[in-house]
Amino acid sequence: MAQEFWPLAIFLFTLFLLLGSGVWIGLALLGVAFVGMELFTTRPVGDTMMTVIWRSSSSWSLTALPLFIWMGEILYRTRLSEDMFRGLSPWMARLPGGLLHTNVVGCTVFAAVSGSSAATLTTVGKMSIPELMKRNYPEPMVIGTLAGAATLGLMIPPSLTLIVYGVTINESISKLFMAGIFPGLVLASMFMSYIAIYSRLSSRFEPTAEPVTTFAEKLKNSRFLIPVLLLITLVIGSMYLGFATATEAATFGVLGAMALAAAQGSLNWESLKESLMGATRTSAMIALILAGAAFLSLSMGFTGLPRALATWIGSLGLTRLELLMALLIFYIVLGCFLDGISSVVLTMAVVEPMIRQAGIDIIWFGIFIVVVVEMAQITPPIGFNLFVLQGMTGHEMNFIAKAAIPMFLIMVVMVFVLITFPGLATWLPENIIQRPGG
Amino acid sequence: MDQTTRAGVLRRVLDRIYSASAALAAACLVAMLGVIVMQMIARWSAFTFPGATDYAGYLMAAASFLAFASALNSGAHIRVGLFLTALGERRYWGELWCLVVGTAATVYLSWYAVRLVYWSWKLNDVSQGQDATPLWIVQMPVACGAILLAVAFADNLIALILTGRDNIRDDVAVQSHAE
Amino acid sequence: AETWDMPMAYPATNYHTENGVTFAECVTEGTGGALEIVVHPNGSLFSGSDIKRAVQTGQAPIGERLLSAHANENPMFGFDSIPFLATSFDDSDKLAAAAHDAIVAALDEQNLVYVYSVPWPPQGFYFKKEVNAVADMSGVKFRAYNAATARIAELAGMTPVQIEAAELSQALATGVAESFISSGSTGVDSKVWESLTHFYDVQAWLPRNTIFVNKDSFNGLDEGAQAAIMDCGAKAAASGEARAKELTDQYLKTLAENGMTVAAPSDELKEGLKGFGATMTEEWIAAAGDAGKAVVDAYQAQ
Ligand code: NA
Ligand code: NA
């Protein structure tokens, strides 16, 4: 056995050396793969590398990625966050916990049009942070709930993490998207329950009371929510009803976001150009990581390591729960240091055979991994939501990370909810394709 | 012409090439959107657009590679910066190591990206889809983008050695957009 | 001892892959362990589309590929996918025998050594209604995924809709497509009875997976090992085809058990399709030239 795991030691050593010393992630993966190939095969390394890099870079299913990023970039430059706050707040004011719920509901709604957690955070936060602080809500709660709820951007479709996961393991992205809906809603309601309980128990919770609004006024204010709800219907609805694949839904999203921006008068040549260039850069960044990961996965394939590891794990006779717990801890640790997309692509070559061998549903596992990656967004030292909030509030990383701890724990609970009720994730994807013909 | 202005001209030329390439990448994304829209319209109106998914894939690859260099300088490419920060005043040496590794990796990548194009041409490799495109044509932007990325790394490495700092902005806000 | 990595495109449980594993074991045994072949199933090393090029350029020493996917490169590779030319296992074997030398030569030109090939189950039509003649197909939304299927749609007056394999189930369920042509296994895998009602076993063509070796790697072996590869290949060709026949019957049975009408084509439909076959064979010969004509002539002379 020891001999089989030599490659693992070498892969890990090179990986830690390159990643840890600050080499750009995509290139670090290329470097590790290169070392592995040079040591363990007699095959022509460079040409082999380009075969898989070309294949993964020109993949059709990857095309959804830049489009969803572009959509988010356009929406960020609209008045959407103001409108969402105005439409939601009258409904939230009477709930236990008051306007803190606008953080969670706002993130849930925006998550349904944005594929990213940080974009959800910035869009919702730029309005809700100042408004909630003005009303004297406890600051750790404002920041914490926002940091946690924004991670729903990754679970509720569209989701960049799920696209990358689907591309990496070659599964239907539409199915993965459908799988995220119910778990996302359950997680959102868990966040809201926490807010409600906190508001009842904490003595520090004394926000300014909201003026009483009539039902008619509430309804009237809700008109601000119509554009974003239309956009959600367009994107998720077109996929659910089978009119569009994930990529096509993304084009609906881009065009719909443009229409929304135009209707608000915030669409001009300058903002369109900025959004496009932003999307180009971000998708190039992910593409470089995916290219590196494709080569790494090939390199590991040549060493036979993934299969050896899967067999070894199989021979340990772990129960399904034990395996998932081991993976949970593994990904939480990894997530402290790596961003979500990198930790997914980096590990899938090894983890996928394990999961399949253990008979775990691969679509369900996508949602499992998303929850875990969501936690990584708010764990120090590397957590993008923490960085973004640092920029937005000027607080120390420690303060923000501490404020987010309850949200982290809720997500841990969510993992067990998913394990107990796997149908949350698997029911919808199994049932979209069985719709009667139309 | 003295040394500094000549360096200034070179700087401007290089920066312009990086931005032009990024603009081309953006144009590829727009074209990709166009291809997908056309494919949908074709399907609804009972026409076919043979090879649409293949074309979208080529444009995807071109958009990624052509934007690599500009994404590097704008700080979009993700890295784990803990160690570099911990180095404090000795950060220069850490950055030097990273840029040496980055230059080596991207020179290697671009060399084989050129060979990819060469072999596709030499083997007469044709797309297996309905588009039947000769692959060397659509792989050309990948090779160009890879070369430009290598140039950008070498450029930053030289700048670091000569002036003590590179041209890469460390932009966490930009990076976070993917998460 | 030498180790060869053998990329294969289909899942480990697919009979082509299982057959490939048996072949690999046979070679290891036949060379007394001097040459070990390690199968990498499910595109886990190289994706299906890359396997031929990978073996051509020595990135992998041996591999398996649906050769007809490379017909854009050389029309000869598409000999096994001419619709309604060879419409049974026996005819498919005759056609493969007629094309054998041409394929070996075409592969040789690409630095590849032909080892063996195994057919897929025959391709049949899936419909949402009873179809007794070519005229009944007119106006039906038909999944076209390559030039040949688009041409079939055109000849039959069907409306072609372009759908990727991964999106087939969804397209059928939502009525984007109402018909397609594929083997019985596809229908079973995608539970096609949830959307469609009729399967016509027209055996339009039997595409083949081909195993080939990089020429330099092959020449680097001693004669004993070369012979072991070829002998095991011959055995694998026979066992693979036997398995394909067995599975074909099982798939059709599964379709019927799930409520689909599984039938042979009516004589009228058969005649109409034969007409398409004649047209498309002519078109293939026009593309493949004299070498193509020689293959078709040799096949028809048998
Ligand atoms: Na989302
Ligand atoms: Na983290």
PDB file of N, CA, C and O in Angstrom, chain A residues 132-189:
ATOM      1  N   LEU A 132     -29.985  49.291   8.147  1.00  0.00           N
ATOM      2  CA  LEU A 132     -30.162  48.584   9.412  1.00  0.00           C
ATOM      3  C   LEU A 132     -29.382  49.264  10.536  1.00  0.00           C
ATOM      4  O   LEU A 132     -29.859  49.343  11.675  1.00  0.00           O
ATOM      5  N   MET A 133     -28.203  49.771  10.217  1.00  0.00           N
ATOM      6  CA  MET A 133     -27.410  50.459  11.245  1.00  0.00           C
ATOM      7  C   MET A 133     -28.138  51.724  11.706  1.00  0.00           C
ATOM      8  O   MET A 133     -28.147  52.051  12.888  1.00  0.00           O
ATOM      9  N   LYS A 134     -28.749  52.420  10.732  1.00  0.00           N
ATOM     10  CA  LYS A 134     -29.500  53.634  11.043  1.00  0.00           C
ATOM     11  C   LYS A 134     -30.613  53.323  12.038  1.00  0.00           C
ATOM     12  O   LYS A 134     -30.959  54.125  12.899  1.00  0.00           O
ATOM     13  N   ARG A 135     -31.184  52.112  11.935  1.00  0.00           N
ATOM     14  CA  ARG A 135     -32.310  51.740  12.792  1.00  0.00           C
ATOM     15  C   ARG A 135     -31.849  51.043  14.068  1.00  0.00           C
ATOM     16  O   ARG A 135     -32.646  50.386  14.739  1.00  0.00           O
ATOM     17  N   ASN A 136     -30.529  51.081  14.334  1.00  0.00           N
ATOM     18  CA  ASN A 136     -30.034  50.613  15.613  1.00  0.00           C
ATOM     19  C   ASN A 136     -30.127  49.092  15.811  1.00  0.00           C
ATOM     20  O   ASN A 136     -30.302  48.614  16.926  1.00  0.00           O
ATOM     21  N   TYR A 137     -30.028  48.333  14.738  1.00  0.00           N
ATOM     22  CA  TYR A 137     -29.930  46.871  14.892  1.00  0.00           C
ATOM     23  C   TYR A 137     -28.522  46.536  15.358  1.00  0.00           C
ATOM     24  O   TYR A 137     -27.565  47.231  14.986  1.00  0.00           O
ATOM     25  N   PRO A 138     -28.353  45.492  16.210  1.00  0.00           N
ATOM     26  CA  PRO A 138     -26.996  45.159  16.691  1.00  0.00           C
ATOM     27  C   PRO A 138     -26.068  44.839  15.519  1.00  0.00           C
ATOM     28  O   PRO A 138     -26.389  43.977  14.685  1.00  0.00           O
ATOM     29  N   GLU A 139     -24.924  45.495  15.492  1.00  0.00           N
ATOM     30  CA  GLU A 139     -24.051  45.381  14.331  1.00  0.00           C
ATOM     31  C   GLU A 139     -23.566  43.961  14.040  1.00  0.00           C
ATOM     32  O   GLU A 139     -23.562  43.539  12.880  1.00  0.00           O
ATOM     33  N   PRO A 140     -23.150  43.181  15.074  1.00  0.00           N
ATOM     34  CA  PRO A 140     -22.708  41.824  14.763  1.00  0.00           C
ATOM     35  C   PRO A 140     -23.799  41.012  14.062  1.00  0.00           C
ATOM     36  O   PRO A 140     -23.504  40.175  13.200  1.00  0.00           O
ATOM     37  N   MET A 141     -25.061  41.253  14.420  1.00  0.00           N
ATOM     38  CA  MET A 141     -26.149  40.522  13.767  1.00  0.00           C
ATOM     39  C   MET A 141     -26.307  40.977  12.324  1.00  0.00           C
ATOM     40  O   MET A 141     -26.519  40.152  11.425  1.00  0.00           O
ATOM     41  N   VAL A 142     -26.216  42.286  12.089  1.00  0.00           N
ATOM     42  CA  VAL A 142     -26.343  42.791  10.717  1.00  0.00           C
ATOM     43  C   VAL A 142     -25.276  42.162   9.840  1.00  0.00           C
ATOM     44  O   VAL A 142     -25.556  41.611   8.769  1.00  0.00           O
ATOM     45  N   ILE A 143     -24.037  42.207  10.335  1.00  0.00           N
ATOM     46  CA  ILE A 143     -22.919  41.719   9.529  1.00  0.00           C
ATOM     47  C   ILE A 143     -22.948  40.191   9.425  1.00  0.00           C
ATOM     48  O   ILE A 143     -22.761  39.620   8.347  1.00  0.00           O
ATOM     49  N   GLY A 144     -23.204  39.541  10.540  1.00  0.00           N
ATOM     50  CA  GLY A 144     -23.191  38.081  10.559  1.00  0.00           C
ATOM     51  C   GLY A 144     -24.249  37.472   9.647  1.00  0.00           C
ATOM     52  O   GLY A 144     -23.947  36.596   8.834  1.00  0.00           O
ATOM     53  N   THR A 145     -25.492  37.951   9.779  1.00  0.00           N
ATOM     54  CA  THR A 145     -26.553  37.356   8.961  1.00  0.00           C
ATOM     55  C   THR A 145     -26.302  37.615   7.481  1.00  0.00           C
ATOM     56  O   THR A 145     -26.561  36.748   6.639  1.00  0.00           O
ATOM     57  N   LEU A 146     -25.754  38.802   7.193  1.00  0.00           N
ATOM     58  CA  LEU A 146     -25.469  39.100   5.789  1.00  0.00           C
ATOM     59  C   LEU A 146     -24.385  38.170   5.249  1.00  0.00           C
ATOM     60  O   LEU A 146     -24.524  37.592   4.155  1.00  0.00           O
ATOM     61  N   ALA A 147     -23.320  38.011   6.026  1.00  0.00           N
ATOM     62  CA  ALA A 147     -22.220  37.143   5.595  1.00  0.00           C
ATOM     63  C   ALA A 147     -22.735  35.730   5.344  1.00  0.00           C
ATOM     64  O   ALA A 147     -22.360  35.078   4.362  1.00  0.00           O
ATOM     65  N   GLY A 148     -23.607  35.253   6.228  1.00  0.00           N
ATOM     66  CA  GLY A 148     -24.115  33.892   6.089  1.00  0.00           C
ATOM     67  C   GLY A 148     -25.106  33.765   4.950  1.00  0.00           C
ATOM     68  O   GLY A 148     -24.974  32.895   4.089  1.00  0.00           O
ATOM     69  N   ALA A 149     -26.085  34.670   4.927  1.00  0.00           N
ATOM     70  CA  ALA A 149     -27.151  34.535   3.940  1.00  0.00           C
ATOM     71  C   ALA A 149     -26.640  34.734   2.518  1.00  0.00           C
ATOM     72  O   ALA A 149     -27.152  34.128   1.579  1.00  0.00           O
ATOM     73  N   ALA A 150     -25.604  35.569   2.368  1.00  0.00           N
ATOM     74  CA  ALA A 150     -25.088  35.808   1.014  1.00  0.00           C
ATOM     75  C   ALA A 150     -24.560  34.524   0.391  1.00  0.00           C
ATOM     76  O   ALA A 150     -24.565  34.376  -0.835  1.00  0.00           O
ATOM     77  N   THR A 151     -24.142  33.571   1.224  1.00  0.00           N
ATOM     78  CA  THR A 151     -23.612  32.334   0.661  1.00  0.00           C
ATOM     79  C   THR A 151     -24.698  31.541  -0.067  1.00  0.00           C
ATOM     80  O   THR A 151     -24.389  30.643  -0.844  1.00  0.00           O
ATOM     81  N   LEU A 152     -25.962  31.907   0.161  1.00  0.00           N
ATOM     82  CA  LEU A 152     -27.039  31.254  -0.590  1.00  0.00           C
ATOM     83  C   LEU A 152     -26.865  31.485  -2.091  1.00  0.00           C
ATOM     84  O   LEU A 152     -27.376  30.720  -2.902  1.00  0.00           O
ATOM     85  N   GLY A 153     -26.127  32.540  -2.435  1.00  0.00           N
ATOM     86  CA  GLY A 153     -25.831  32.800  -3.851  1.00  0.00           C
ATOM     87  C   GLY A 153     -25.231  31.592  -4.533  1.00  0.00           C
ATOM     88  O   GLY A 153     -25.391  31.396  -5.737  1.00  0.00           O
ATOM     89  N   LEU A 154     -24.544  30.750  -3.770  1.00  0.00           N
ATOM     90  CA  LEU A 154     -23.905  29.575  -4.353  1.00  0.00           C
ATOM     91  C   LEU A 154     -24.846  28.385  -4.429  1.00  0.00           C
ATOM     92  O   LEU A 154     -24.622  27.465  -5.194  1.00  0.00           O
ATOM     93  N   MET A 155     -25.901  28.372  -3.600  1.00  0.00           N
ATOM     94  CA  MET A 155     -26.737  27.180  -3.565  1.00  0.00           C
ATOM     95  C   MET A 155     -28.002  27.330  -4.397  1.00  0.00           C
ATOM     96  O   MET A 155     -28.384  26.433  -5.145  1.00  0.00           O
ATOM     97  N   ILE A 156     -28.658  28.481  -4.242  1.00  0.00           N
ATOM     98  CA  ILE A 156     -29.859  28.702  -5.028  1.00  0.00           C
ATOM     99  C   ILE A 156     -29.432  28.991  -6.467  1.00  0.00           C
ATOM    100  O   ILE A 156     -28.528  29.791  -6.676  1.00  0.00           O
ATOM    101  N   PRO A 157     -30.015  28.310  -7.439  1.00  0.00           N
ATOM    102  CA  PRO A 157     -29.544  28.502  -8.810  1.00  0.00           C
ATOM    103  C   PRO A 157     -29.822  29.925  -9.314  1.00  0.00           C
ATOM    104  O   PRO A 157     -30.795  30.514  -8.860  1.00  0.00           O
ATOM    105  N   PRO A 158     -29.026  30.422 -10.212  1.00  0.00           N
ATOM    106  CA  PRO A 158     -27.795  29.864 -10.779  1.00  0.00           C
ATOM    107  C   PRO A 158     -26.646  29.900  -9.780  1.00  0.00           C
ATOM    108  O   PRO A 158     -26.660  30.694  -8.864  1.00  0.00           O
ATOM    109  N   SER A 159     -25.674  29.012  -9.985  1.00  0.00           N
ATOM    110  CA  SER A 159     -24.554  28.936  -9.063  1.00  0.00           C
ATOM    111  C   SER A 159     -23.271  28.623  -9.827  1.00  0.00           C
ATOM    112  O   SER A 159     -23.194  27.620 -10.529  1.00  0.00           O
ATOM    113  N   LEU A 160     -22.283  29.492  -9.680  1.00  0.00           N
ATOM    114  CA  LEU A 160     -21.020  29.253 -10.376  1.00  0.00           C
ATOM    115  C   LEU A 160     -20.348  27.991  -9.851  1.00  0.00           C
ATOM    116  O   LEU A 160     -19.767  27.218 -10.607  1.00  0.00           O
ATOM    117  N   THR A 161     -20.444  27.766  -8.542  1.00  0.00           N
ATOM    118  CA  THR A 161     -19.825  26.573  -7.962  1.00  0.00           C
ATOM    119  C   THR A 161     -20.439  25.312  -8.568  1.00  0.00           C
ATOM    120  O   THR A 161     -19.736  24.360  -8.898  1.00  0.00           O
ATOM    121  N   LEU A 162     -21.770  25.313  -8.717  1.00  0.00           N
ATOM    122  CA  LEU A 162     -22.418  24.123  -9.281  1.00  0.00           C
ATOM    123  C   LEU A 162     -22.071  23.957 -10.758  1.00  0.00           C
ATOM    124  O   LEU A 162     -21.955  22.826 -11.239  1.00  0.00           O
ATOM    125  N   ILE A 163     -21.900  25.064 -11.488  1.00  0.00           N
ATOM    126  CA  ILE A 163     -21.480  24.932 -12.890  1.00  0.00           C
ATOM    127  C   ILE A 163     -20.113  24.263 -12.939  1.00  0.00           C
ATOM    128  O   ILE A 163     -19.891  23.298 -13.673  1.00  0.00           O
ATOM    129  N   VAL A 164     -19.204  24.774 -12.111  1.00  0.00           N
ATOM    130  CA  VAL A 164     -17.851  24.222 -12.115  1.00  0.00           C
ATOM    131  C   VAL A 164     -17.880  22.752 -11.681  1.00  0.00           C
ATOM    132  O   VAL A 164     -17.215  21.907 -12.285  1.00  0.00           O
ATOM    133  N   TYR A 165     -18.666  22.441 -10.676  1.00  0.00           N
ATOM    134  CA  TYR A 165     -18.798  21.051 -10.230  1.00  0.00           C
ATOM    135  C   TYR A 165     -19.339  20.177 -11.363  1.00  0.00           C
ATOM    136  O   TYR A 165     -18.801  19.113 -11.660  1.00  0.00           O
ATOM    137  N   GLY A 166     -20.412  20.653 -12.020  1.00  0.00           N
ATOM    138  CA  GLY A 166     -21.020  19.887 -13.105  1.00  0.00           C
ATOM    139  C   GLY A 166     -20.062  19.666 -14.257  1.00  0.00           C
ATOM    140  O   GLY A 166     -19.997  18.580 -14.828  1.00  0.00           O
ATOM    141  N   VAL A 167     -19.295  20.712 -14.590  1.00  0.00           N
ATOM    142  CA  VAL A 167     -18.334  20.580 -15.684  1.00  0.00           C
ATOM    143  C   VAL A 167     -17.250  19.583 -15.290  1.00  0.00           C
ATOM    144  O   VAL A 167     -16.836  18.747 -16.087  1.00  0.00           O
ATOM    145  N   THR A 168     -16.805  19.644 -14.036  1.00  0.00           N
ATOM    146  CA  THR A 168     -15.711  18.780 -13.595  1.00  0.00           C
ATOM    147  C   THR A 168     -16.109  17.308 -13.597  1.00  0.00           C
ATOM    148  O   THR A 168     -15.338  16.449 -13.996  1.00  0.00           O
ATOM    149  N   ILE A 169     -17.329  17.009 -13.142  1.00  0.00           N
ATOM    150  CA  ILE A 169     -17.703  15.596 -13.064  1.00  0.00           C
ATOM    151  C   ILE A 169     -18.597  15.179 -14.223  1.00  0.00           C
ATOM    152  O   ILE A 169     -19.062  14.048 -14.271  1.00  0.00           O
ATOM    153  N   ASN A 170     -18.854  16.127 -15.165  1.00  0.00           N
ATOM    154  CA  ASN A 170     -19.602  15.767 -16.362  1.00  0.00           C
ATOM    155  C   ASN A 170     -21.044  15.347 -16.055  1.00  0.00           C
ATOM    156  O   ASN A 170     -21.507  14.317 -16.522  1.00  0.00           O
ATOM    157  N   GLU A 171     -21.722  16.149 -15.232  1.00  0.00           N
ATOM    158  CA  GLU A 171     -23.133  15.874 -14.953  1.00  0.00           C
ATOM    159  C   GLU A 171     -23.970  17.068 -15.404  1.00  0.00           C
ATOM    160  O   GLU A 171     -23.451  18.163 -15.591  1.00  0.00           O
ATOM    161  N   SER A 172     -25.269  16.859 -15.533  1.00  0.00           N
ATOM    162  CA  SER A 172     -26.151  17.900 -16.029  1.00  0.00           C
ATOM    163  C   SER A 172     -26.213  19.088 -15.070  1.00  0.00           C
ATOM    164  O   SER A 172     -26.527  18.937 -13.885  1.00  0.00           O
ATOM    165  N   ILE A 173     -25.922  20.267 -15.596  1.00  0.00           N
ATOM    166  CA  ILE A 173     -25.938  21.464 -14.768  1.00  0.00           C
ATOM    167  C   ILE A 173     -27.368  21.847 -14.402  1.00  0.00           C
ATOM    168  O   ILE A 173     -27.636  22.281 -13.282  1.00  0.00           O
ATOM    169  N   SER A 174     -28.301  21.626 -15.333  1.00  0.00           N
ATOM    170  CA  SER A 174     -29.696  21.931 -15.005  1.00  0.00           C
ATOM    171  C   SER A 174     -30.155  21.113 -13.796  1.00  0.00           C
ATOM    172  O   SER A 174     -30.832  21.614 -12.905  1.00  0.00           O
ATOM    173  N   LYS A 175     -29.767  19.828 -13.786  1.00  0.00           N
ATOM    174  CA  LYS A 175     -30.163  18.973 -12.657  1.00  0.00           C
ATOM    175  C   LYS A 175     -29.569  19.482 -11.355  1.00  0.00           C
ATOM    176  O   LYS A 175     -30.243  19.522 -10.326  1.00  0.00           O
ATOM    177  N   LEU A 176     -28.307  19.851 -11.400  1.00  0.00           N
ATOM    178  CA  LEU A 176     -27.656  20.361 -10.187  1.00  0.00           C
ATOM    179  C   LEU A 176     -28.352  21.633  -9.709  1.00  0.00           C
ATOM    180  O   LEU A 176     -28.560  21.820  -8.512  1.00  0.00           O
ATOM    181  N   PHE A 177     -28.709  22.476 -10.668  1.00  0.00           N
ATOM    182  CA  PHE A 177     -29.399  23.717 -10.318  1.00  0.00           C
ATOM    183  C   PHE A 177     -30.720  23.407  -9.600  1.00  0.00           C
ATOM    184  O   PHE A 177     -31.041  23.999  -8.580  1.00  0.00           O
ATOM    185  N   MET A 178     -31.468  22.453 -10.160  1.00  0.00           N
ATOM    186  CA  MET A 178     -32.754  22.114  -9.550  1.00  0.00           C
ATOM    187  C   MET A 178     -32.531  21.565  -8.133  1.00  0.00           C
ATOM    188  O   MET A 178     -33.314  21.819  -7.225  1.00  0.00           O
ATOM    189  N   ALA A 179     -31.441  20.811  -7.969  1.00  0.00           N
ATOM    190  CA  ALA A 179     -31.174  20.201  -6.667  1.00  0.00           C
ATOM    191  C   ALA A 179     -30.927  21.251  -5.588  1.00  0.00           C
ATOM    192  O   ALA A 179     -31.165  21.005  -4.406  1.00  0.00           O
ATOM    193  N   GLY A 180     -30.462  22.429  -5.984  1.00  0.00           N
ATOM    194  CA  GLY A 180     -30.110  23.450  -4.994  1.00  0.00           C
ATOM    195  C   GLY A 180     -31.298  24.216  -4.432  1.00  0.00           C
ATOM    196  O   GLY A 180     -31.188  24.857  -3.389  1.00  0.00           O
ATOM    197  N   ILE A 181     -32.440  24.161  -5.105  1.00  0.00           N
ATOM    198  CA  ILE A 181     -33.543  25.067  -4.738  1.00  0.00           C
ATOM    199  C   ILE A 181     -34.061  24.806  -3.321  1.00  0.00           C
ATOM    200  O   ILE A 181     -34.040  25.690  -2.468  1.00  0.00           O
ATOM    201  N   PHE A 182     -34.524  23.577  -3.049  1.00  0.00           N
ATOM    202  CA  PHE A 182     -35.108  23.308  -1.729  1.00  0.00           C
ATOM    203  C   PHE A 182     -34.086  23.447  -0.591  1.00  0.00           C
ATOM    204  O   PHE A 182     -34.384  24.097   0.413  1.00  0.00           O
ATOM    205  N   PRO A 183     -32.896  22.860  -0.722  1.00  0.00           N
ATOM    206  CA  PRO A 183     -31.918  23.063   0.355  1.00  0.00           C
ATOM    207  C   PRO A 183     -31.644  24.547   0.586  1.00  0.00           C
ATOM    208  O   PRO A 183     -31.493  24.966   1.740  1.00  0.00           O
ATOM    209  N   GLY A 184     -31.619  25.335  -0.489  1.00  0.00           N
ATOM    210  CA  GLY A 184     -31.390  26.765  -0.334  1.00  0.00           C
ATOM    211  C   GLY A 184     -32.496  27.413   0.485  1.00  0.00           C
ATOM    212  O   GLY A 184     -32.234  28.209   1.396  1.00  0.00           O
ATOM    213  N   LEU A 185     -33.730  27.040   0.188  1.00  0.00           N
ATOM    214  CA  LEU A 185     -34.859  27.629   0.914  1.00  0.00           C
ATOM    215  C   LEU A 185     -34.861  27.172   2.378  1.00  0.00           C
ATOM    216  O   LEU A 185     -35.152  27.956   3.285  1.00  0.00           O
ATOM    217  N   VAL A 186     -34.514  25.898   2.593  1.00  0.00           N
ATOM    218  CA  VAL A 186     -34.462  25.399   3.974  1.00  0.00           C
ATOM    219  C   VAL A 186     -33.390  26.146   4.768  1.00  0.00           C
ATOM    220  O   VAL A 186     -33.620  26.592   5.898  1.00  0.00           O
ATOM    221  N   LEU A 187     -32.227  26.322   4.138  1.00  0.00           N
ATOM    222  CA  LEU A 187     -31.141  27.025   4.822  1.00  0.00           C
ATOM    223  C   LEU A 187     -31.562  28.466   5.134  1.00  0.00           C
ATOM    224  O   LEU A 187     -31.328  28.965   6.239  1.00  0.00           O
ATOM    225  N   ALA A 188     -32.234  29.112   4.169  1.00  0.00           N
ATOM    226  CA  ALA A 188     -32.698  30.485   4.399  1.00  0.00           C
ATOM    227  C   ALA A 188     -33.654  30.518   5.582  1.00  0.00           C
ATOM    228  O   ALA A 188     -33.564  31.399   6.448  1.00  0.00           O
ATOM    229  N   SER A 189     -34.554  29.525   5.671  1.00  0.00           N
ATOM    230  CA  SER A 189     -35.519  29.562   6.777  1.00  0.00           C
ATOM    231  C   SER A 189     -34.820  29.261   8.111  1.00  0.00           C
ATOM    232  O   SER A 189     -35.241  29.748   9.150  1.00  0.00           O
TER     233      SER A 189
END
